[in-house]
mmCIF file of C-alpha atoms in Angstrom:
data_model
loop_
_atom_site.group_PDB
_atom_site.id
_atom_site.type_symbol
_atom_site.label_atom_id
_atom_site.label_comp_id
_atom_site.label_asym_id
_atom_site.label_seq_id
_atom_site.Cartn_x
_atom_site.Cartn_y
_atom_site.Cartn_z
ATOM 1 C CA MET A 19 -4.083 7.087 -20.622
ATOM 2 C CA PHE A 20 -4.997 5.086 -23.726
ATOM 3 C CA GLU A 21 -7.762 5.679 -26.247
ATOM 4 C CA GLN A 22 -10.497 3.434 -24.899
ATOM 5 C CA HIS A 23 -11.772 2.164 -28.264
ATOM 6 C CA LYS A 24 -8.378 0.828 -29.350
ATOM 7 C CA THR A 25 -7.301 -2.767 -28.864
ATOM 8 C CA VAL A 26 -4.352 -3.731 -26.698
ATOM 9 C CA GLN A 27 -2.409 -4.703 -29.818
ATOM 10 C CA GLU A 28 -3.028 -1.313 -31.448
ATOM 11 C CA VAL A 29 -1.830 0.466 -28.320
ATOM 12 C CA LEU A 30 1.302 -1.626 -27.853
ATOM 13 C CA PHE A 31 2.388 -1.705 -31.486
ATOM 14 C CA ASP A 32 2.019 2.016 -31.982
ATOM 15 C CA PHE A 33 4.765 3.179 -34.365
ATOM 16 C CA ASP A 34 5.690 5.993 -31.993
ATOM 17 C CA VAL A 35 6.830 3.288 -29.612
ATOM 18 C CA VAL A 36 8.006 0.499 -31.903
ATOM 19 C CA GLN A 37 10.228 2.241 -34.435
ATOM 20 C CA GLU A 38 12.869 -0.426 -34.729
ATOM 21 C CA TRP A 39 12.827 -4.176 -35.144
ATOM 22 C CA GLU A 40 14.767 -4.602 -31.883
ATOM 23 C CA HIS A 41 12.024 -2.786 -29.989
ATOM 24 C CA GLU A 42 9.380 -5.040 -31.462
ATOM 25 C CA VAL A 43 11.286 -8.154 -30.411
ATOM 26 C CA GLU A 44 11.638 -6.782 -26.885
ATOM 27 C CA LEU A 45 7.952 -5.900 -26.820
ATOM 28 C CA GLN A 46 7.042 -9.463 -27.752
ATOM 29 C CA ILE A 47 9.078 -10.660 -24.765
ATOM 30 C CA MET A 48 7.202 -8.246 -22.486
ATOM 31 C CA ILE A 49 3.864 -9.423 -23.851
ATOM 32 C CA ASP A 50 4.876 -12.953 -22.930
ATOM 33 C CA LYS A 51 6.311 -12.119 -19.492
ATOM 34 C CA LEU A 52 3.372 -9.889 -18.513
ATOM 35 C CA LYS A 53 0.878 -12.435 -19.921
ATOM 36 C CA LEU A 54 -0.762 -9.991 -22.320
ATOM 37 C CA GLN A 55 -1.129 -12.354 -25.294
ATOM 38 C CA PRO A 56 -4.762 -13.315 -24.468
ATOM 39 C CA LEU A 57 -5.657 -9.616 -24.203
ATOM 40 C CA LEU A 58 -4.256 -8.369 -27.524
ATOM 41 C CA GLN A 59 -7.595 -8.270 -29.357
ATOM 42 C CA GLN A 60 -9.527 -6.782 -26.435
ATOM 43 C CA GLN A 61 -10.460 -3.113 -26.385
ATOM 44 C CA ILE A 62 -8.843 -1.049 -23.663
ATOM 45 C CA GLU A 63 -12.233 -0.131 -22.185
ATOM 46 C CA THR A 64 -12.982 -3.818 -21.456
ATOM 47 C CA LEU A 65 -9.841 -4.393 -19.371
ATOM 48 C CA SER A 66 -9.779 -4.655 -15.598
ATOM 49 C CA GLY A 67 -7.701 -2.138 -13.658
ATOM 50 C CA GLY A 68 -4.899 -4.670 -13.193
ATOM 51 C CA GLU A 69 -4.863 -5.660 -16.879
ATOM 52 C CA ALA A 70 -4.729 -2.014 -17.968
ATOM 53 C CA LYS A 71 -1.769 -1.382 -15.651
ATOM 54 C CA ARG A 72 0.139 -4.320 -17.135
ATOM 55 C CA VAL A 73 -0.490 -2.971 -20.643
ATOM 56 C CA MET A 74 0.744 0.458 -19.554
ATOM 57 C CA LEU A 75 3.852 -1.064 -17.976
ATOM 58 C CA ALA A 76 4.703 -2.951 -21.185
ATOM 59 C CA LYS A 77 4.206 0.173 -23.306
ATOM 60 C CA VAL A 78 6.416 2.308 -21.059
ATOM 61 C CA LEU A 79 9.218 -0.252 -20.873
ATOM 62 C CA ALA A 80 9.156 -0.942 -24.623
ATOM 63 C CA GLY A 81 10.034 2.661 -25.381
ATOM 64 C CA ASN A 82 13.495 2.191 -23.797
ATOM 65 C CA PRO A 83 13.393 5.678 -22.229
ATOM 66 C CA PRO A 84 16.568 7.136 -20.667
ATOM 67 C CA MET A 85 14.576 7.685 -17.460
ATOM 68 C CA LEU A 86 11.780 5.546 -16.013
ATOM 69 C CA VAL A 87 9.231 6.827 -13.491
ATOM 70 C CA LEU A 88 7.166 3.966 -12.045
ATOM 71 C CA ASP A 89 4.324 4.340 -9.547
ATOM 72 C CA GLU A 90 3.626 1.100 -7.638
ATOM 73 C CA PRO A 91 4.895 -1.112 -10.500
ATOM 74 C CA THR A 92 4.376 -4.443 -8.695
ATOM 75 C CA ASN A 93 0.655 -3.947 -8.086
ATOM 76 C CA HIS A 94 -1.408 -6.523 -10.014
ATOM 77 C CA LEU A 95 1.676 -8.567 -10.931
ATOM 78 C CA ASP A 96 2.050 -12.191 -9.888
ATOM 79 C CA LEU A 97 5.315 -13.529 -8.445
ATOM 80 C CA ASP A 98 6.719 -14.615 -11.824
ATOM 81 C CA MET A 99 6.042 -11.167 -13.300
ATOM 82 C CA ILE A 100 7.630 -9.400 -10.321
ATOM 83 C CA GLU A 101 10.754 -11.559 -10.520
ATOM 84 C CA TRP A 102 11.026 -10.865 -14.263
ATOM 85 C CA LEU A 103 10.565 -7.119 -13.688
ATOM 86 C CA GLU A 104 13.298 -7.172 -11.031
ATOM 87 C CA ARG A 105 15.755 -8.799 -13.433
ATOM 88 C CA TYR A 106 14.752 -6.477 -16.266
ATOM 89 C CA LEU A 107 15.176 -3.266 -14.273
ATOM 90 C CA LYS A 108 18.517 -4.320 -12.766
ATOM 91 C CA LYS A 109 20.067 -4.992 -16.170
ATOM 92 C CA GLN A 110 18.818 -1.770 -17.795
ATOM 93 C CA HIS A 111 21.202 1.170 -18.142
ATOM 94 C CA THR A 112 18.591 3.751 -17.302
ATOM 95 C CA THR A 113 17.737 6.106 -14.464
ATOM 96 C CA LEU A 114 14.840 4.800 -12.401
ATOM 97 C CA PHE A 115 12.560 6.756 -10.085
ATOM 98 C CA MET A 116 10.085 4.489 -8.367
ATOM 99 C CA VAL A 117 7.364 4.862 -5.755
ATOM 100 C CA THR A 118 6.476 1.536 -4.172
ATOM 101 C CA HIS A 119 5.368 0.076 -0.861
ATOM 102 C CA ASP A 120 6.787 -3.315 -1.847
ATOM 103 C CA ARG A 121 9.662 -3.547 0.630
ATOM 104 C CA TYR A 122 11.177 -6.651 -0.953
ATOM 105 C CA PHE A 123 11.173 -5.030 -4.406
ATOM 106 C CA LEU A 124 12.864 -1.943 -2.952
ATOM 107 C CA GLU A 125 15.457 -4.181 -1.330
ATOM 108 C CA ARG A 126 16.386 -5.990 -4.545
ATOM 109 C CA VAL A 127 16.132 -3.231 -7.162
ATOM 110 C CA CYS A 128 17.024 0.137 -5.632
ATOM 111 C CA THR A 129 20.541 1.458 -5.089
ATOM 112 C CA ASP A 130 19.362 4.666 -3.382
ATOM 113 C CA ILE A 131 16.368 5.520 -1.218
ATOM 114 C CA TYR A 132 14.831 9.001 -0.934
ATOM 115 C CA GLU A 133 12.566 9.455 2.079
ATOM 116 C CA LEU A 134 10.080 12.340 2.105
ATOM 117 C CA ASP A 135 9.536 13.269 5.729
ATOM 118 C CA ARG A 136 7.946 16.446 7.116
ATOM 119 C CA GLY A 137 8.746 18.551 4.066
ATOM 120 C CA LYS A 138 12.338 17.320 3.788
ATOM 121 C CA ILE A 139 14.025 14.731 1.591
ATOM 122 C CA HIS A 140 16.532 12.418 3.247
ATOM 123 C CA GLN A 141 18.821 10.538 0.864
ATOM 124 C CA TYR A 142 20.258 7.114 1.675
ATOM 125 C CA SER A 143 22.879 5.592 -0.627
ATOM 126 C CA GLY A 144 21.919 1.953 -0.312
ATOM 127 C CA ASN A 145 19.038 -0.493 -0.491
ATOM 128 C CA TYR A 146 16.015 -0.768 1.806
ATOM 129 C CA SER A 147 17.893 -2.572 4.600
ATOM 130 C CA TYR A 148 20.526 0.184 4.590
ATOM 131 C CA PHE A 149 17.749 2.789 4.711
ATOM 132 C CA LEU A 150 16.148 1.139 7.762
ATOM 133 C CA GLU A 151 19.501 1.036 9.563
ATOM 134 C CA LYS A 152 20.370 4.677 8.848
ATOM 135 C CA LYS A 153 16.848 5.917 9.545
ATOM 136 C CA ALA A 154 16.984 4.252 12.966
ATOM 137 C CA GLN A 155 20.309 6.005 13.622
ATOM 138 C CA ARG A 156 18.862 9.361 12.552
ATOM 139 C CA GLU A 157 15.847 8.922 14.816
ATOM 140 C CA GLU A 158 18.120 7.964 17.720
ATOM 141 C CA ASN A 159 20.172 11.135 17.133
ATOM 142 C CA GLU A 160 16.961 13.167 17.119
ATOM 143 C CA LYS A 161 15.968 11.523 20.392
ATOM 144 C CA ILE A 162 19.319 12.529 21.927
ATOM 145 C CA GLU A 163 18.867 16.077 20.618
ATOM 146 C CA MET A 164 15.395 16.141 22.191
ATOM 147 C CA HIS A 165 16.885 15.193 25.550
ATOM 148 C CA LYS A 166 19.519 17.945 25.253
ATOM 149 C CA LEU A 167 16.845 20.525 24.415
ATOM 150 C CA LYS A 168 14.796 19.424 27.408
ATOM 151 C CA GLN A 169 17.785 19.830 29.736
ATOM 152 C CA LEU A 170 18.601 23.231 28.252
ATOM 153 C CA LEU A 171 14.974 24.282 28.605
ATOM 154 C CA ARG A 172 15.014 23.442 32.309
ATOM 155 C CA LYS A 173 18.283 25.340 32.788
ATOM 156 C CA GLU A 174 16.988 28.495 31.070
ATOM 157 C CA LEU A 175 13.704 28.370 32.969
ATOM 158 C CA ALA A 176 15.569 28.102 36.274
ATOM 159 C CA TRP A 177 17.755 31.119 35.362
ATOM 160 C CA ILE A 178 14.724 33.243 34.390
ATOM 161 C CA ARG A 179 12.969 32.489 37.674
ATOM 162 C CA LYS A 180 15.905 33.719 39.764
ATOM 163 C CA ALA A 181 17.268 36.424 37.418
ATOM 164 C CA PRO A 182 18.309 39.666 39.227
ATOM 165 C CA GLN A 183 15.874 42.539 38.684
ATOM 166 C CA GLY A 184 18.611 44.988 37.814
ATOM 167 C CA ARG A 185 19.895 43.065 34.828
ATOM 168 C CA GLN A 186 16.813 43.538 32.665
ATOM 169 C CA THR A 187 18.627 43.548 29.287
ATOM 170 C CA LYS A 188 20.241 40.192 29.880
ATOM 171 C CA ALA A 189 17.008 38.857 31.356
ATOM 172 C CA ASN A 190 15.121 39.832 28.197
ATOM 173 C CA PHE A 191 17.742 38.091 26.076
ATOM 174 C CA ARG A 192 17.571 34.918 28.180
ATOM 175 C CA GLU A 193 13.763 35.005 28.118
ATOM 176 C CA LYS A 194 13.736 35.243 24.321
ATOM 177 C CA ARG A 195 16.246 32.410 24.153
ATOM 178 C CA PHE A 196 14.039 30.341 26.457
ATOM 179 C CA TYR A 197 10.991 30.731 24.189
ATOM 180 C CA ASP A 198 13.049 29.895 21.100
ATOM 181 C CA ILE A 199 14.237 26.683 22.739
ATOM 182 C CA GLU A 200 10.693 25.928 23.911
ATOM 183 C CA ASP A 201 9.369 26.297 20.350
ATOM 184 C CA ARG A 202 12.063 23.954 19.032
ATOM 185 C CA TYR A 203 11.332 21.433 21.768
ATOM 186 C CA ASP A 204 7.549 21.533 21.265
ATOM 187 C CA SER A 205 7.978 21.153 17.516
ATOM 188 C CA ARG A 206 10.224 18.108 17.906
ATOM 189 C CA LYS A 207 7.950 16.683 20.600
ATOM 190 C CA GLU A 208 4.968 16.858 18.225
ATOM 191 C CA ILE A 209 7.001 15.161 15.498
ATOM 192 C CA ARG A 210 8.065 12.388 17.877
ATOM 193 C CA LEU A 211 4.435 11.942 18.922
ATOM 194 C CA GLN A 212 3.332 11.587 15.293
ATOM 195 C CA GLU A 213 6.110 9.095 14.567
ATOM 196 C CA SER A 214 5.194 6.985 17.590
ATOM 197 C CA GLN A 215 1.576 6.624 16.480
ATOM 198 C CA LYS A 216 0.586 3.117 15.491
ATOM 199 C CA LEU A 217 -2.394 1.934 13.532
ATOM 200 C CA GLU A 218 -4.752 0.185 15.939
ATOM 201 C CA LEU A 219 -8.343 -0.962 16.017
ATOM 202 C CA ALA A 220 -9.866 -2.004 19.318
ATOM 203 C CA VAL A 221 -13.136 -3.846 18.706
ATOM 204 C CA GLU A 222 -15.107 -6.376 20.684
ATOM 205 C CA GLU A 223 -14.090 -9.862 19.622
ATOM 206 C CA ARG A 224 -16.945 -11.676 17.907
ATOM 207 C CA ARG A 225 -17.406 -15.267 19.049
ATOM 208 C CA LEU A 226 -16.555 -17.978 16.543
ATOM 209 C CA GLY A 227 -18.268 -21.343 16.927
ATOM 210 C CA GLY A 228 -16.761 -24.787 16.531
ATOM 211 C CA LYS A 229 -17.751 -25.056 12.883
ATOM 212 C CA ILE A 230 -16.005 -22.447 10.746
ATOM 213 C CA LEU A 231 -15.857 -23.345 7.044
ATOM 214 C CA ASN A 232 -15.982 -26.706 5.305
ATOM 215 C CA LEU A 233 -15.163 -27.106 1.613
ATOM 216 C CA LYS A 234 -16.085 -30.526 0.206
ATOM 217 C CA ASN A 235 -15.145 -31.893 -3.226
ATOM 218 C CA LEU A 236 -15.305 -28.529 -4.990
ATOM 219 C CA LYS A 237 -15.192 -28.453 -8.771
ATOM 220 C CA LYS A 238 -15.132 -25.350 -10.936
ATOM 221 C CA SER A 239 -14.321 -24.805 -14.607
ATOM 222 C CA PHE A 240 -14.736 -22.134 -17.249
ATOM 223 C CA GLY A 241 -15.016 -24.028 -20.519
ATOM 224 C CA ASP A 242 -11.855 -26.100 -20.830
ATOM 225 C CA LYS A 243 -10.128 -24.175 -18.050
ATOM 226 C CA CYS A 244 -10.197 -26.046 -14.728
ATOM 227 C CA ILE A 245 -10.108 -23.834 -11.620
ATOM 228 C CA LEU A 246 -10.662 -26.509 -8.960
ATOM 229 C CA GLN A 247 -10.916 -30.292 -9.097
ATOM 230 C CA ASN A 248 -12.208 -32.277 -6.081
ATOM 231 C CA PHE A 249 -10.837 -29.783 -3.557
ATOM 232 C CA SER A 250 -11.677 -30.274 0.127
ATOM 233 C CA HIS A 251 -10.559 -28.433 3.254
ATOM 234 C CA GLU A 252 -11.847 -27.820 6.777
ATOM 235 C CA CYS A 253 -10.820 -24.423 8.160
ATOM 236 C CA ARG A 254 -9.592 -24.337 11.765
ATOM 237 C CA HIS A 255 -9.395 -21.630 14.418
ATOM 238 C CA ASN A 256 -6.516 -19.140 13.957
ATOM 239 C CA GLU A 257 -5.551 -20.650 10.614
ATOM 240 C CA HIS A 258 -3.852 -18.261 8.167
ATOM 241 C CA ILE A 259 -4.049 -19.498 4.578
ATOM 242 C CA GLY A 260 -2.189 -17.868 1.689
ATOM 243 C CA ILE A 261 -3.487 -18.492 -1.828
ATOM 244 C CA ILE A 262 -0.771 -18.203 -4.463
ATOM 245 C CA GLY A 263 -0.673 -18.789 -8.192
ATOM 246 C CA LYS A 264 -0.118 -17.021 -11.472
ATOM 247 C CA ASN A 265 -2.484 -14.309 -12.665
ATOM 248 C CA GLY A 266 -5.591 -15.764 -14.239
ATOM 249 C CA VAL A 267 -5.519 -19.198 -12.580
ATOM 250 C CA GLY A 268 -8.663 -18.437 -10.561
ATOM 251 C CA LYS A 269 -7.555 -17.134 -7.148
ATOM 252 C CA SER A 270 -10.194 -14.400 -7.034
ATOM 253 C CA THR A 271 -12.791 -16.816 -8.427
ATOM 254 C CA PHE A 272 -12.048 -19.206 -5.559
ATOM 255 C CA ILE A 273 -12.607 -16.397 -3.053
ATOM 256 C CA LYS A 274 -15.924 -15.459 -4.668
ATOM 257 C CA MET A 275 -17.036 -19.096 -4.480
ATOM 258 C CA ILE A 276 -16.458 -19.064 -0.713
ATOM 259 C CA LEU A 277 -18.433 -15.821 -0.417
ATOM 260 C CA GLY A 278 -21.287 -17.221 -2.505
ATOM 261 C CA GLU A 279 -20.753 -14.702 -5.302
ATOM 262 C CA GLU A 280 -19.682 -17.400 -7.782
ATOM 263 C CA ALA A 281 -21.455 -20.749 -8.143
ATOM 264 C CA VAL A 282 -19.532 -24.018 -7.909
ATOM 265 C CA ASP A 283 -20.023 -26.670 -10.583
ATOM 266 C CA SER A 284 -20.271 -29.320 -7.880
ATOM 267 C CA GLY A 285 -19.356 -29.816 -4.251
ATOM 268 C CA LEU A 286 -20.425 -28.184 -1.020
ATOM 269 C CA ILE A 287 -19.434 -25.014 0.856
ATOM 270 C CA GLN A 288 -20.672 -24.825 4.449
ATOM 271 C CA ALA A 289 -19.948 -21.830 6.697
ATOM 272 C CA GLY A 290 -20.657 -21.930 10.435
ATOM 273 C CA GLU A 291 -23.653 -20.007 11.746
ATOM 274 C CA SER A 292 -21.445 -17.652 13.765
ATOM 275 C CA VAL A 293 -19.101 -16.831 10.855
ATOM 276 C CA VAL A 294 -19.092 -13.202 9.704
ATOM 277 C CA PHE A 295 -16.953 -12.652 6.618
ATOM 278 C CA GLY A 296 -14.934 -9.503 6.092
ATOM 279 C CA TYR A 297 -13.968 -9.243 2.412
ATOM 280 C CA TYR A 298 -11.212 -6.888 1.272
ATOM 281 C CA ASP A 299 -11.504 -6.658 -2.515
ATOM 282 C CA GLN A 300 -8.659 -5.801 -4.893
ATOM 283 C CA LYS A 301 -10.943 -3.571 -6.974
ATOM 284 C CA ASP A 302 -10.138 0.093 -7.495
ATOM 285 C CA ILE A 303 -11.380 2.045 -4.486
ATOM 286 C CA SER A 304 -13.674 5.013 -5.021
ATOM 287 C CA PHE A 305 -15.861 6.854 -2.552
ATOM 288 C CA PRO A 306 -18.740 9.220 -3.473
ATOM 289 C CA ASP A 307 -17.448 12.700 -4.291
ATOM 290 C CA ASP A 308 -19.687 14.324 -1.668
ATOM 291 C CA LYS A 309 -18.720 12.006 1.192
ATOM 292 C CA ARG A 310 -16.337 13.060 3.938
ATOM 293 C CA LEU A 311 -14.350 10.620 6.053
ATOM 294 C CA SER A 312 -16.766 11.253 8.929
ATOM 295 C CA ASP A 313 -19.681 10.260 6.666
ATOM 296 C CA ILE A 314 -18.077 6.950 5.714
ATOM 297 C CA VAL A 315 -16.940 6.044 9.246
ATOM 298 C CA THR A 316 -19.038 7.922 11.783
ATOM 299 C CA ASP A 317 -17.019 7.021 14.885
ATOM 300 C CA PRO A 318 -14.223 9.628 15.251
ATOM 301 C CA LYS A 319 -12.273 7.397 17.646
ATOM 302 C CA LEU A 320 -12.092 4.608 15.073
ATOM 303 C CA LEU A 321 -10.827 7.066 12.466
ATOM 304 C CA GLU A 322 -8.190 8.339 14.864
ATOM 305 C CA GLN A 323 -7.076 4.774 15.681
ATOM 306 C CA PHE A 324 -6.553 4.295 11.940
ATOM 307 C CA LEU A 325 -4.365 7.439 11.810
ATOM 308 C CA PHE A 326 -6.987 9.844 10.501
ATOM 309 C CA PRO A 327 -6.654 12.717 13.038
ATOM 310 C CA PRO A 328 -9.598 15.009 13.893
ATOM 311 C CA SER A 329 -8.198 17.681 11.559
ATOM 312 C CA GLN A 330 -8.572 15.273 8.624
ATOM 313 C CA GLN A 331 -11.907 13.658 9.441
ATOM 314 C CA HIS A 332 -14.032 16.312 7.712
ATOM 315 C CA GLN A 333 -11.944 16.080 4.552
ATOM 316 C CA PHE A 334 -13.632 14.727 1.409
ATOM 317 C CA ALA A 335 -12.628 11.095 0.840
ATOM 318 C CA LYS A 336 -11.920 11.783 -2.842
ATOM 319 C CA THR A 337 -8.936 13.939 -1.820
ATOM 320 C CA LEU A 338 -7.144 11.074 -0.038
ATOM 321 C CA SER A 339 -4.040 9.474 -1.485
ATOM 322 C CA GLY A 340 -4.252 5.947 -2.867
ATOM 323 C CA GLY A 341 -2.771 4.494 0.308
ATOM 324 C CA GLU A 342 -5.114 6.503 2.543
ATOM 325 C CA LYS A 343 -8.148 5.372 0.535
ATOM 326 C CA ARG A 344 -7.058 1.755 0.961
ATOM 327 C CA ARG A 345 -6.597 2.318 4.692
ATOM 328 C CA LEU A 346 -10.076 3.851 4.969
ATOM 329 C CA TYR A 347 -11.550 0.978 2.942
ATOM 330 C CA LEU A 348 -9.865 -1.515 5.279
ATOM 331 C CA LEU A 349 -11.360 0.314 8.259
ATOM 332 C CA THR A 350 -14.890 0.087 6.787
ATOM 333 C CA ILE A 351 -14.427 -3.687 6.710
ATOM 334 C CA LEU A 352 -12.805 -4.126 10.122
ATOM 335 C CA GLN A 353 -15.320 -1.901 11.937
ATOM 336 C CA LYS A 354 -17.996 -4.524 11.170
ATOM 337 C CA ASN A 355 -16.019 -6.830 13.450
ATOM 338 C CA PRO A 356 -15.696 -9.863 11.143
ATOM 339 C CA ASN A 357 -14.319 -13.114 12.542
ATOM 340 C CA PHE A 358 -13.279 -14.527 9.151
ATOM 341 C CA LEU A 359 -11.152 -12.228 6.993
ATOM 342 C CA ILE A 360 -10.739 -12.778 3.253
ATOM 343 C CA LEU A 361 -8.133 -10.469 1.722
ATOM 344 C CA ASP A 362 -7.644 -10.239 -2.050
ATOM 345 C CA GLU A 363 -4.273 -8.583 -2.804
ATOM 346 C CA PRO A 364 -4.308 -6.735 0.539
ATOM 347 C CA THR A 365 -0.923 -5.026 0.096
ATOM 348 C CA ASN A 366 -1.766 -3.248 -3.179
ATOM 349 C CA ASP A 367 -1.451 0.516 -2.632
ATOM 350 C CA LEU A 368 -1.352 0.228 1.156
ATOM 351 C CA ASP A 369 1.168 2.587 2.718
ATOM 352 C CA LEU A 370 4.053 1.227 4.792
ATOM 353 C CA ILE A 371 2.550 2.292 8.119
ATOM 354 C CA THR A 372 -0.534 0.147 7.390
ATOM 355 C CA LEU A 373 1.563 -2.775 6.153
#
């Protein structure tokens, strides 16, 4: 990571990175595309998690390395930044290893997919759509193999039950073969069971009254920067609203205004009496070091519905992967049974099974 006391400009224009004029020109383009210009004089320690990741991305790309290793590169990027990054990576003559849960980014950028599954790596020479097609074929073949093992298991069991007493050597061989097949079948059956698991949460539906949320003539500015101007909207039942816009235009500020965490300059926000908000924040997730999953969510059935099996529920939350922490955080929100969900960058770091 960076030295916290340094400014963004000092970090980016380090001479170990920018050794040639061409690199500096390219870095200036990245600063523009990743919208880092307003941050150049800020110290690293003052940056948000998303801002720091954009600085790190610019620094890594500016070095023109022969191999790039990117971990969730689209997190904290707006649509314009993601589209620029797609174009940039596709035109580079470099080897790219990338971990991402952004399916559309995988589709457009990757030429090969490596799937880590049960201690094995399966390679697919194609994009994400090709991977889905071939993975489905592989799983279908495994299903057929399971059926064959089941039939063979029945056949061997029937032979053992009626085996002649005088042919003990052959009987021992067939019995050993039976148990080998049974082990293979049970192992594959457990795998199929794990693969068939789906993330679910069964909670009692909380009643939502006729009045949900009214926004009337909202105005909000920070100095000369206008966030909202005379905005009005009346939320309806089962309405799904997506808020889009470039980074820094005030999307998160708008959400905080609805939640009452940020004051409006003028206008009125009225939530119905029966409304219970569930707010999924984009902040970095951290749980206390001494807390286990069962301390954070005390209902073991809820944890299991969210794909945290009993064997994992006494694990310390700090040991979870980024995607698992996000899944647990989502569960802590949903278990309160909200009837009005507000999600700020909900797909960041979530694993594919949750998405």
